[in-house]
Amino acid sequence: MAEISWGLIGGGRGSQIGPAHRLGARLDGHFALKAAALDADPEAGRAYAAELGVERAYGNWREMLEGETSRPDPVRLVTVATPNHTHFEIAHAFVEAGIHVFCEKPMTMEVDEAERLVAAARERGVLCAVNYGYSGYPLVRHMREMVARGDLGAVRVVVAEFAHGHHADAADADNPRVRWRYDPAQAGVSAVLADCGIHALHMASFVTGQQPERLAADFVSAVPGRALEDDAAVTLRLSGGATCRLWASAIALGRQHGLTLQVFGERGGLRWAQEQPNQLYWTPVGGRTEIVERGAGGLSPAADAASRVTMGHPEGMPLAFANLYADLAAEIGGVASLCPTAEDGLRSVAAIHAAAASARSGGAWVDARPSLLREV
Ligand code: NAI
């Protein structure tokens, strides 16, 4: 298969997520990094791109858009891995130019921006996929298939957590990588729920096939001086009748990454944790708990397709990202995949805003659906 030319915006030296994108995009040889605007500082961005051997190193994304759209062979996919408040403007400009976009979460700060992005992607016939990278794990895809084929019966309750302890004090309040996450001007209406809980929320929908309908939320800013929440609990009613209990926290000292998913159905329960992604715990009603190993025989086709090394060799997060890049390559080639869509991005942004509104009104139940996707 010919390499697809790819561009990266953000993900400069020292960024958290840039390296995982570069690894994921390269792993299967689907994409070649041809153009980049990697840093808020143009010189730093150009220098780092040159060091990485990127052919076309731009000072900022506007230069990159202009440069690429005036070439006969522009990049076909652009990844947007900048802080949240820049996502909409950058993603919208590239979508409007007819270039596929892979956008970091949350897709936008505002619901109306997310709706405009969905509309623009539909109109231009390009992708605006969202990086819910954990949905690329083989055993997460296996859970989805187990639910879909009815192994659990009707899903009753989902418990989704993304609770870590890395912002439990104010010591790094001036760290630029932490500061924007709690600044409403740069992070929007929510900090830890929009930053971390959004993955757990997406995963609950991805695995159950059910979307948020109504929710009630409680937000806490435990560290003094924080304008946005560092701990959030949300209860959601999902479209297929399941209840989802979601906990997001940045003050849960002792927890490291902290993304876990438990799904409880009529006929059995599933338990999975991102820190041990190669094992899934399945307990059928009246039976013993089994450990399902990634790479073992007899898993679902989606899990087998997403799995790269034999059983017992750990696979981790950059390989899950690589599965999303493989999905993107398939989509660009006209083949449908499990890659999260702009509509998924919109649903999550709408749920985050609904949760913030609910928390502001003392935990009132509110509609969690974006109006663009509401089926009345
Ligand atoms: P970071 O603060 O560590 O790095 C941000 C990078 O973007 C820096 O290199 C910075 O110089 C650059 N940048 C900022 N503004 C820019 C602009 N206008 N143009 C070009 N480059 C610019 O942030 P981090 O943690 O890497 O997060 C970036 C995005 O990725 C956020 O939206 C975050 O929510 C998301 N993220 C997603 C994860 C996932 O698992 N999907 C995990 C971690 C972050």
Coordinates of C-alpha atoms and ligand atoms in Angstrom, one line a residue:
M1 CA 0.0 0.0 0.0
A2 CA 1.4 3.5 -0.9
E3 CA 2.2 5.7 2.1
I4 CA -0.3 8.5 2.7
S5 CA 1.3 11.9 3.2
W6 CA 0.6 13.2 6.7
G7 CA 0.9 16.5 8.6
L8 CA 1.2 17.1 12.3
I9 CA 0.2 20.3 14.1
G10 CA 1.3 20.6 17.8
G11 CA 3.1 17.7 19.5
G12 CA 6.3 19.7 19.8
R13 CA 9.4 18.8 21.8
G14 CA 8.4 17.8 25.3
S15 CA 4.7 17.6 24.6
Q16 CA 2.7 14.8 26.1
I17 CA 1.0 13.3 23.1
G18 CA 3.2 14.2 20.1
P19 CA 5.5 11.1 20.3
A20 CA 2.5 8.7 20.5
H21 CA 1.1 10.1 17.3
R22 CA 4.4 9.9 15.5
L23 CA 4.8 6.2 16.7
G24 CA 1.2 5.3 15.9
A25 CA 1.2 6.8 12.5
R26 CA 4.4 5.2 11.4
L27 CA 4.0 1.7 12.9
D28 CA 2.3 0.1 9.9
G29 CA 3.9 2.3 7.3
H30 CA 0.5 3.7 6.3
F31 CA 1.5 7.4 6.8
A32 CA 4.7 9.4 6.1
L33 CA 5.2 12.7 8.0
K34 CA 5.7 15.3 5.3
A35 CA 4.6 18.6 6.8
A36 CA 4.5 19.9 10.4
A37 CA 3.8 23.0 12.5
L38 CA 4.8 21.4 15.8
D39 CA 5.1 24.2 18.3
A40 CA 3.5 27.4 19.6
D41 CA 7.0 28.9 19.1
P42 CA 7.6 29.0 15.3
E43 CA 11.4 28.7 15.6
A44 CA 11.2 25.8 18.1
G45 CA 8.7 24.1 15.8
R46 CA 10.8 24.4 12.7
A47 CA 13.9 23.3 14.5
Y48 CA 12.3 20.2 15.9
A49 CA 10.6 19.3 12.6
A50 CA 14.0 19.6 10.9
E51 CA 15.5 17.3 13.6
L52 CA 12.8 14.8 12.9
G53 CA 13.6 14.9 9.2
V54 CA 10.2 16.4 8.2
E55 CA 10.4 17.8 4.6
R56 CA 8.2 20.8 5.1
A57 CA 8.7 22.5 8.4
Y58 CA 6.3 25.4 8.9
G59 CA 6.3 28.1 11.6
N60 CA 2.6 27.9 12.3
W61 CA -0.6 26.1 11.0
R62 CA -1.7 29.0 8.8
E63 CA 1.5 28.9 6.9
M64 CA 1.1 25.1 6.7
L65 CA -2.4 25.4 5.3
E66 CA -1.3 27.9 2.7
G67 CA 1.8 26.0 1.8
E68 CA 0.1 22.7 1.5
T69 CA -3.0 23.9 -0.4
S70 CA -0.8 25.6 -3.0
R71 CA 1.1 22.4 -3.7
P72 CA 0.0 19.7 -6.2
D73 CA 0.6 17.1 -3.6
P74 CA -0.7 18.4 -0.2
V75 CA -0.8 16.2 2.9
R76 CA -4.0 14.1 2.8
L77 CA -4.4 13.9 6.6
V78 CA -3.5 16.4 9.3
T79 CA -3.4 15.5 13.0
V80 CA -4.3 18.4 15.4
A81 CA -2.5 17.8 18.7
T82 CA -2.5 21.3 20.1
P83 CA -4.2 22.5 23.3
N84 CA -8.0 22.4 23.3
H85 CA -8.9 26.0 22.6
T86 CA -7.1 25.8 19.2
H87 CA -8.8 22.6 17.9
F88 CA -11.8 24.2 16.2
E89 CA -10.1 26.9 14.3
I90 CA -7.4 24.6 13.0
A91 CA -9.6 21.5 12.3
H92 CA -12.3 23.7 10.6
A93 CA -9.7 25.4 8.3
F94 CA -8.2 22.1 7.1
V95 CA -11.6 20.4 6.7
E96 CA -12.8 23.4 4.6
A97 CA -9.7 23.0 2.5
G98 CA -10.7 19.3 1.8
I99 CA -8.0 17.8 3.9
H100 CA -8.8 14.9 6.3
V101 CA -8.4 15.7 10.0
F102 CA -7.6 13.6 13.0
C103 CA -8.3 15.9 16.0
E104 CA -7.3 15.5 19.6
K105 CA -10.1 15.4 22.2
P106 CA -12.1 17.3 23.1
M107 CA -12.8 18.1 19.4
T108 CA -13.9 21.7 20.3
M109 CA -14.6 23.9 23.3
E110 CA -18.2 24.8 22.3
V111 CA -21.1 22.6 21.2
D112 CA -21.9 24.9 18.3
E113 CA -18.3 24.7 17.0
A114 CA -18.6 20.9 17.1
E115 CA -21.8 21.0 15.2
R116 CA -20.2 23.3 12.6
L117 CA -17.3 20.9 12.3
V118 CA -19.6 17.9 11.7
A119 CA -21.6 19.9 9.1
A120 CA -18.4 21.0 7.3
A121 CA -16.9 17.5 7.3
R122 CA -20.2 16.1 5.8
E123 CA -20.4 18.8 3.2
R124 CA -16.8 18.5 2.1
G125 CA -16.8 14.7 2.2
V126 CA -13.7 14.5 4.4
L127 CA -13.0 12.9 7.8
C128 CA -12.8 14.8 11.0
A129 CA -12.0 11.8 13.3
V130 CA -11.3 12.2 17.0
N131 CA -8.5 10.6 18.9
Y132 CA -10.3 8.4 21.5
G133 CA -7.1 6.3 21.2
Y134 CA -8.1 3.8 23.9
S135 CA -10.8 2.5 21.6
G136 CA -7.9 1.1 19.6
Y137 CA -7.0 -1.5 22.2
P138 CA -7.8 -5.1 21.0
L139 CA -9.6 -6.1 24.2
V140 CA -11.7 -2.9 24.2
R141 CA -12.8 -3.9 20.7
H142 CA -13.4 -7.5 22.0
M143 CA -15.6 -6.1 24.8
R144 CA -17.6 -4.2 22.2
E145 CA -18.1 -7.4 20.2
M146 CA -19.1 -9.4 23.3
V147 CA -21.8 -6.8 24.1
A148 CA -22.9 -6.6 20.5
R149 CA -23.3 -10.4 20.1
G150 CA -25.3 -10.6 23.3
D151 CA -22.9 -12.4 25.6
L152 CA -23.8 -10.1 28.5
G153 CA -27.5 -9.9 27.7
A154 CA -29.0 -6.4 28.3
V155 CA -26.4 -4.0 29.7
R156 CA -27.6 -2.7 33.1
V157 CA -24.8 -0.6 34.5
V158 CA -21.4 0.7 33.2
V159 CA -18.8 2.0 35.6
A160 CA -16.3 4.2 33.7
E161 CA -13.4 5.8 35.5
F162 CA -10.5 8.0 34.5
A163 CA -9.1 9.0 37.8
H164 CA -5.4 9.8 38.4
G165 CA -3.5 11.7 41.1
H166 CA -1.1 13.8 39.0
H167 CA -2.6 17.3 39.7
A168 CA -3.3 16.7 43.4
D169 CA -1.5 19.8 44.6
A170 CA -0.8 23.3 43.3
A171 CA 3.0 22.7 43.1
D172 CA 2.9 22.7 39.3
A173 CA 0.4 25.5 38.8
D174 CA 2.9 27.4 36.8
N175 CA 3.9 24.4 34.6
P176 CA 2.6 25.5 31.1
R177 CA 1.6 21.9 30.4
V178 CA -0.7 21.9 33.4
R179 CA -1.8 25.5 33.5
W180 CA -3.9 25.5 30.4
R181 CA -5.9 22.5 31.6
Y182 CA -7.4 24.6 34.5
D183 CA -7.8 27.9 32.7
P184 CA -11.4 28.4 31.4
A185 CA -10.1 30.5 28.5
Q186 CA -8.0 27.6 27.3
A187 CA -9.8 24.6 28.6
G188 CA -13.5 25.6 28.3
V189 CA -16.2 24.8 30.8
S190 CA -14.5 21.7 32.3
A191 CA -11.0 20.5 33.2
V192 CA -10.7 16.9 34.3
L193 CA -14.0 15.7 32.8
A194 CA -13.1 17.3 29.4
D195 CA -9.5 16.2 29.6
C196 CA -9.8 12.7 31.0
G197 CA -13.4 11.7 31.8
I198 CA -14.2 12.2 28.1
H199 CA -12.2 9.1 27.2
A200 CA -14.1 7.0 29.8
L201 CA -17.4 8.4 28.5
H202 CA -16.5 7.6 24.9
M203 CA -15.4 4.1 25.9
A204 CA -18.7 3.5 27.6
S205 CA -20.6 4.4 24.4
F206 CA -18.1 2.6 22.1
V207 CA -18.4 -0.7 24.1
T208 CA -22.2 -0.6 24.7
G209 CA -23.3 1.0 21.4
Q210 CA -25.4 3.3 23.6
Q211 CA -25.2 7.2 23.6
P212 CA -25.7 9.6 26.4
E213 CA -29.3 10.9 26.7
R214 CA -29.6 12.5 30.1
L215 CA -27.2 13.1 32.9
A216 CA -26.7 14.7 36.4
A217 CA -23.2 15.8 37.6
D218 CA -21.3 17.0 40.6
F219 CA -18.0 18.9 40.1
V220 CA -15.4 19.7 42.8
S221 CA -12.4 22.0 42.7
A222 CA -10.5 20.5 45.6
V223 CA -7.2 22.3 45.1
P224 CA -7.7 26.0 46.2
G225 CA -7.5 28.6 43.4
R226 CA -8.6 26.3 40.6
A227 CA -11.4 27.8 38.5
L228 CA -12.3 24.4 37.0
E229 CA -13.1 21.0 38.5
D230 CA -10.4 18.6 39.4
D231 CA -12.9 15.9 40.4
A232 CA -16.2 15.0 38.8
A233 CA -18.9 12.4 39.2
V234 CA -21.6 12.0 36.5
T235 CA -24.5 9.6 36.3
L236 CA -25.8 9.1 32.7
R237 CA -28.8 7.3 31.2
L238 CA -27.8 5.9 27.9
S239 CA -29.9 5.4 24.8
G240 CA -30.3 1.7 25.2
G241 CA -31.5 1.9 28.8
A242 CA -28.2 1.3 30.6
T243 CA -27.0 3.6 33.4
C244 CA -23.4 4.8 33.3
R245 CA -21.5 6.0 36.5
L246 CA -18.6 8.1 35.5
W247 CA -15.8 9.3 37.8
A248 CA -13.0 11.6 36.6
S249 CA -10.4 12.9 38.9
A250 CA -6.9 14.5 38.9
I251 CA -6.5 14.3 42.7
A252 CA -6.8 10.6 43.2
L253 CA -3.3 10.2 44.8
G254 CA -1.9 6.8 44.2
R255 CA -3.7 6.1 41.0
Q256 CA -1.5 6.4 38.0
H257 CA -3.3 6.5 34.6
G258 CA -6.6 5.4 36.1
L259 CA -8.8 4.6 33.0
T260 CA -11.0 1.5 33.8
L261 CA -14.2 0.2 32.4
Q262 CA -16.7 -2.2 34.0
V263 CA -19.8 -3.4 32.1
F264 CA -22.5 -5.3 34.0
G265 CA -25.2 -7.1 32.0
E266 CA -28.0 -9.6 32.8
R267 CA -25.8 -12.5 32.0
G268 CA -22.3 -11.4 33.0
G269 CA -19.8 -8.7 33.8
L270 CA -16.6 -7.4 32.2
R271 CA -13.7 -5.6 33.8
W272 CA -10.8 -3.9 32.0
A273 CA -8.1 -1.4 33.0
Q274 CA -5.8 0.6 30.7
E275 CA -2.7 -0.2 32.9
Q276 CA -3.2 -3.9 32.2
P277 CA -4.6 -3.7 28.7
N278 CA -3.7 -7.3 27.7
Q279 CA -6.1 -8.9 30.2
L280 CA -9.9 -8.7 30.3
Y281 CA -11.9 -10.2 33.2
W282 CA -15.2 -11.9 32.3
T283 CA -17.6 -13.4 34.8
P284 CA -20.7 -15.1 33.5
V285 CA -23.7 -15.3 35.8
G286 CA -23.2 -18.3 38.2
G287 CA -19.8 -19.0 36.8
R288 CA -16.1 -18.3 37.6
T289 CA -14.1 -15.3 36.5
E290 CA -12.1 -16.0 33.4
I291 CA -9.1 -14.0 32.2
V292 CA -9.3 -13.3 28.5
E293 CA -5.7 -12.8 27.2
R294 CA -5.1 -10.5 24.2
G295 CA -3.6 -12.6 21.4
A296 CA -5.3 -15.9 22.6
G297 CA -7.2 -18.0 20.1
G298 CA -10.9 -17.5 19.7
L299 CA -11.2 -13.8 20.2
S300 CA -13.5 -11.7 18.1
P301 CA -12.3 -10.7 14.6
A302 CA -12.0 -7.0 15.6
A303 CA -9.7 -8.0 18.5
D304 CA -7.6 -10.3 16.3
A305 CA -7.3 -7.6 13.6
A306 CA -6.1 -5.1 16.2
S307 CA -3.6 -7.4 17.9
R308 CA 0.0 -7.4 16.6
V309 CA 2.3 -9.6 18.7
T310 CA 1.7 -13.0 20.1
M311 CA 0.1 -13.7 23.5
G312 CA 2.3 -12.8 26.5
H313 CA 4.1 -10.0 24.8
P314 CA 2.6 -6.7 26.2
E315 CA 1.0 -4.3 23.7
G316 CA 0.5 -0.8 24.9
M317 CA -0.9 2.7 24.1
P318 CA 1.1 3.7 21.0
L319 CA -0.1 0.4 19.4
A320 CA -3.7 1.3 20.2
F321 CA -3.1 4.7 18.5
A322 CA -1.6 2.7 15.6
N323 CA -4.9 0.9 15.3
L324 CA -6.7 4.2 14.9
Y325 CA -4.2 5.3 12.2
A326 CA -4.8 1.9 10.5
D327 CA -8.5 2.8 10.6
L328 CA -7.9 6.2 9.2
A329 CA -5.9 4.7 6.3
A330 CA -8.8 2.3 5.7
E331 CA -11.3 5.2 5.7
I332 CA -9.2 7.3 3.4
G333 CA -9.2 4.2 1.1
G334 CA -13.0 4.1 1.3
V335 CA -13.3 1.2 3.8
A336 CA -15.5 1.8 7.0
S337 CA -13.7 1.3 10.3
L338 CA -14.2 1.7 14.1
C339 CA -12.4 5.0 14.1
P340 CA -14.2 7.6 16.3
T341 CA -16.1 10.1 14.1
A342 CA -16.8 13.9 14.3
E343 CA -20.3 12.9 15.4
D344 CA -18.7 11.0 18.4
G345 CA -16.6 14.1 19.1
L346 CA -19.8 16.3 19.0
R347 CA -21.7 13.9 21.4
S348 CA -18.9 14.1 23.9
V349 CA -18.6 17.9 23.8
A350 CA -22.4 18.2 24.2
A351 CA -22.2 15.8 27.2
I352 CA -19.4 17.8 28.8
H353 CA -21.3 21.0 28.5
A354 CA -24.4 19.3 29.9
A355 CA -22.4 18.0 32.8
A356 CA -21.0 21.5 33.5
A357 CA -24.5 23.0 33.4
S358 CA -25.9 20.3 35.7
A359 CA -23.1 20.8 38.2
R360 CA -23.7 24.5 38.2
S361 CA -27.4 23.9 39.0
G362 CA -26.7 21.6 41.9
G363 CA -26.8 18.3 40.1
A364 CA -30.1 18.8 38.1
W365 CA -30.9 16.2 35.4
V366 CA -30.3 17.7 32.0
D367 CA -30.5 16.6 28.3
A368 CA -27.0 15.4 27.2
R369 CA -27.7 15.2 23.5
P370 CA -26.5 17.7 20.9
S371 CA -29.4 19.2 19.0
L372 CA -27.9 18.3 15.6
L373 CA -28.1 14.5 16.5
R374 CA -31.3 14.6 18.6
E375 CA -33.9 12.1 17.4
V376 CA -37.2 13.4 18.8
Ligands
NAI1 P1 1.2 19.8 25.8 O1 0.9 21.1 26.5 O2 2.1 18.7 26.4 O3 1.8 20.0 24.3 C1 1.1 20.9 23.4 C2 2.0 21.1 22.2 O4 1.3 21.9 21.2 C3 3.3 21.9 22.6 O5 4.4 21.3 21.8 C4 3.0 23.3 22.1 O6 4.1 24.1 21.8 C5 2.1 23.0 20.9 N1 1.3 24.1 20.5 C6 0.5 24.9 21.3 N2 -0.2 25.8 20.5 C7 0.1 25.5 19.2 C8 -0.2 26.1 18.0 N3 -1.1 27.1 17.9 N4 0.3 25.6 16.8 C9 1.2 24.5 16.9 N5 1.6 24.0 18.0 C10 1.1 24.4 19.2 O7 -0.2 19.2 25.5 P2 -0.6 17.6 25.3 O8 -0.8 17.0 26.6 O9 0.3 17.0 24.3 O10 -2.1 17.8 24.7 C11 -2.3 18.3 23.4 C12 -3.7 17.8 23.0 O11 -3.8 16.4 23.1 C13 -4.8 18.3 24.0 O12 -6.0 18.6 23.2 C14 -5.1 17.1 24.9 O13 -6.4 17.1 25.4 C15 -4.8 16.0 23.9 N6 -4.4 14.7 24.6 C16 -4.9 13.5 24.2 C17 -4.6 12.3 24.7 C18 -5.2 11.1 24.2 O14 -5.0 10.0 24.8 N7 -6.0 11.1 23.1 C19 -3.6 12.3 25.8 C20 -3.0 13.6 26.2 C21 -3.4 14.7 25.6

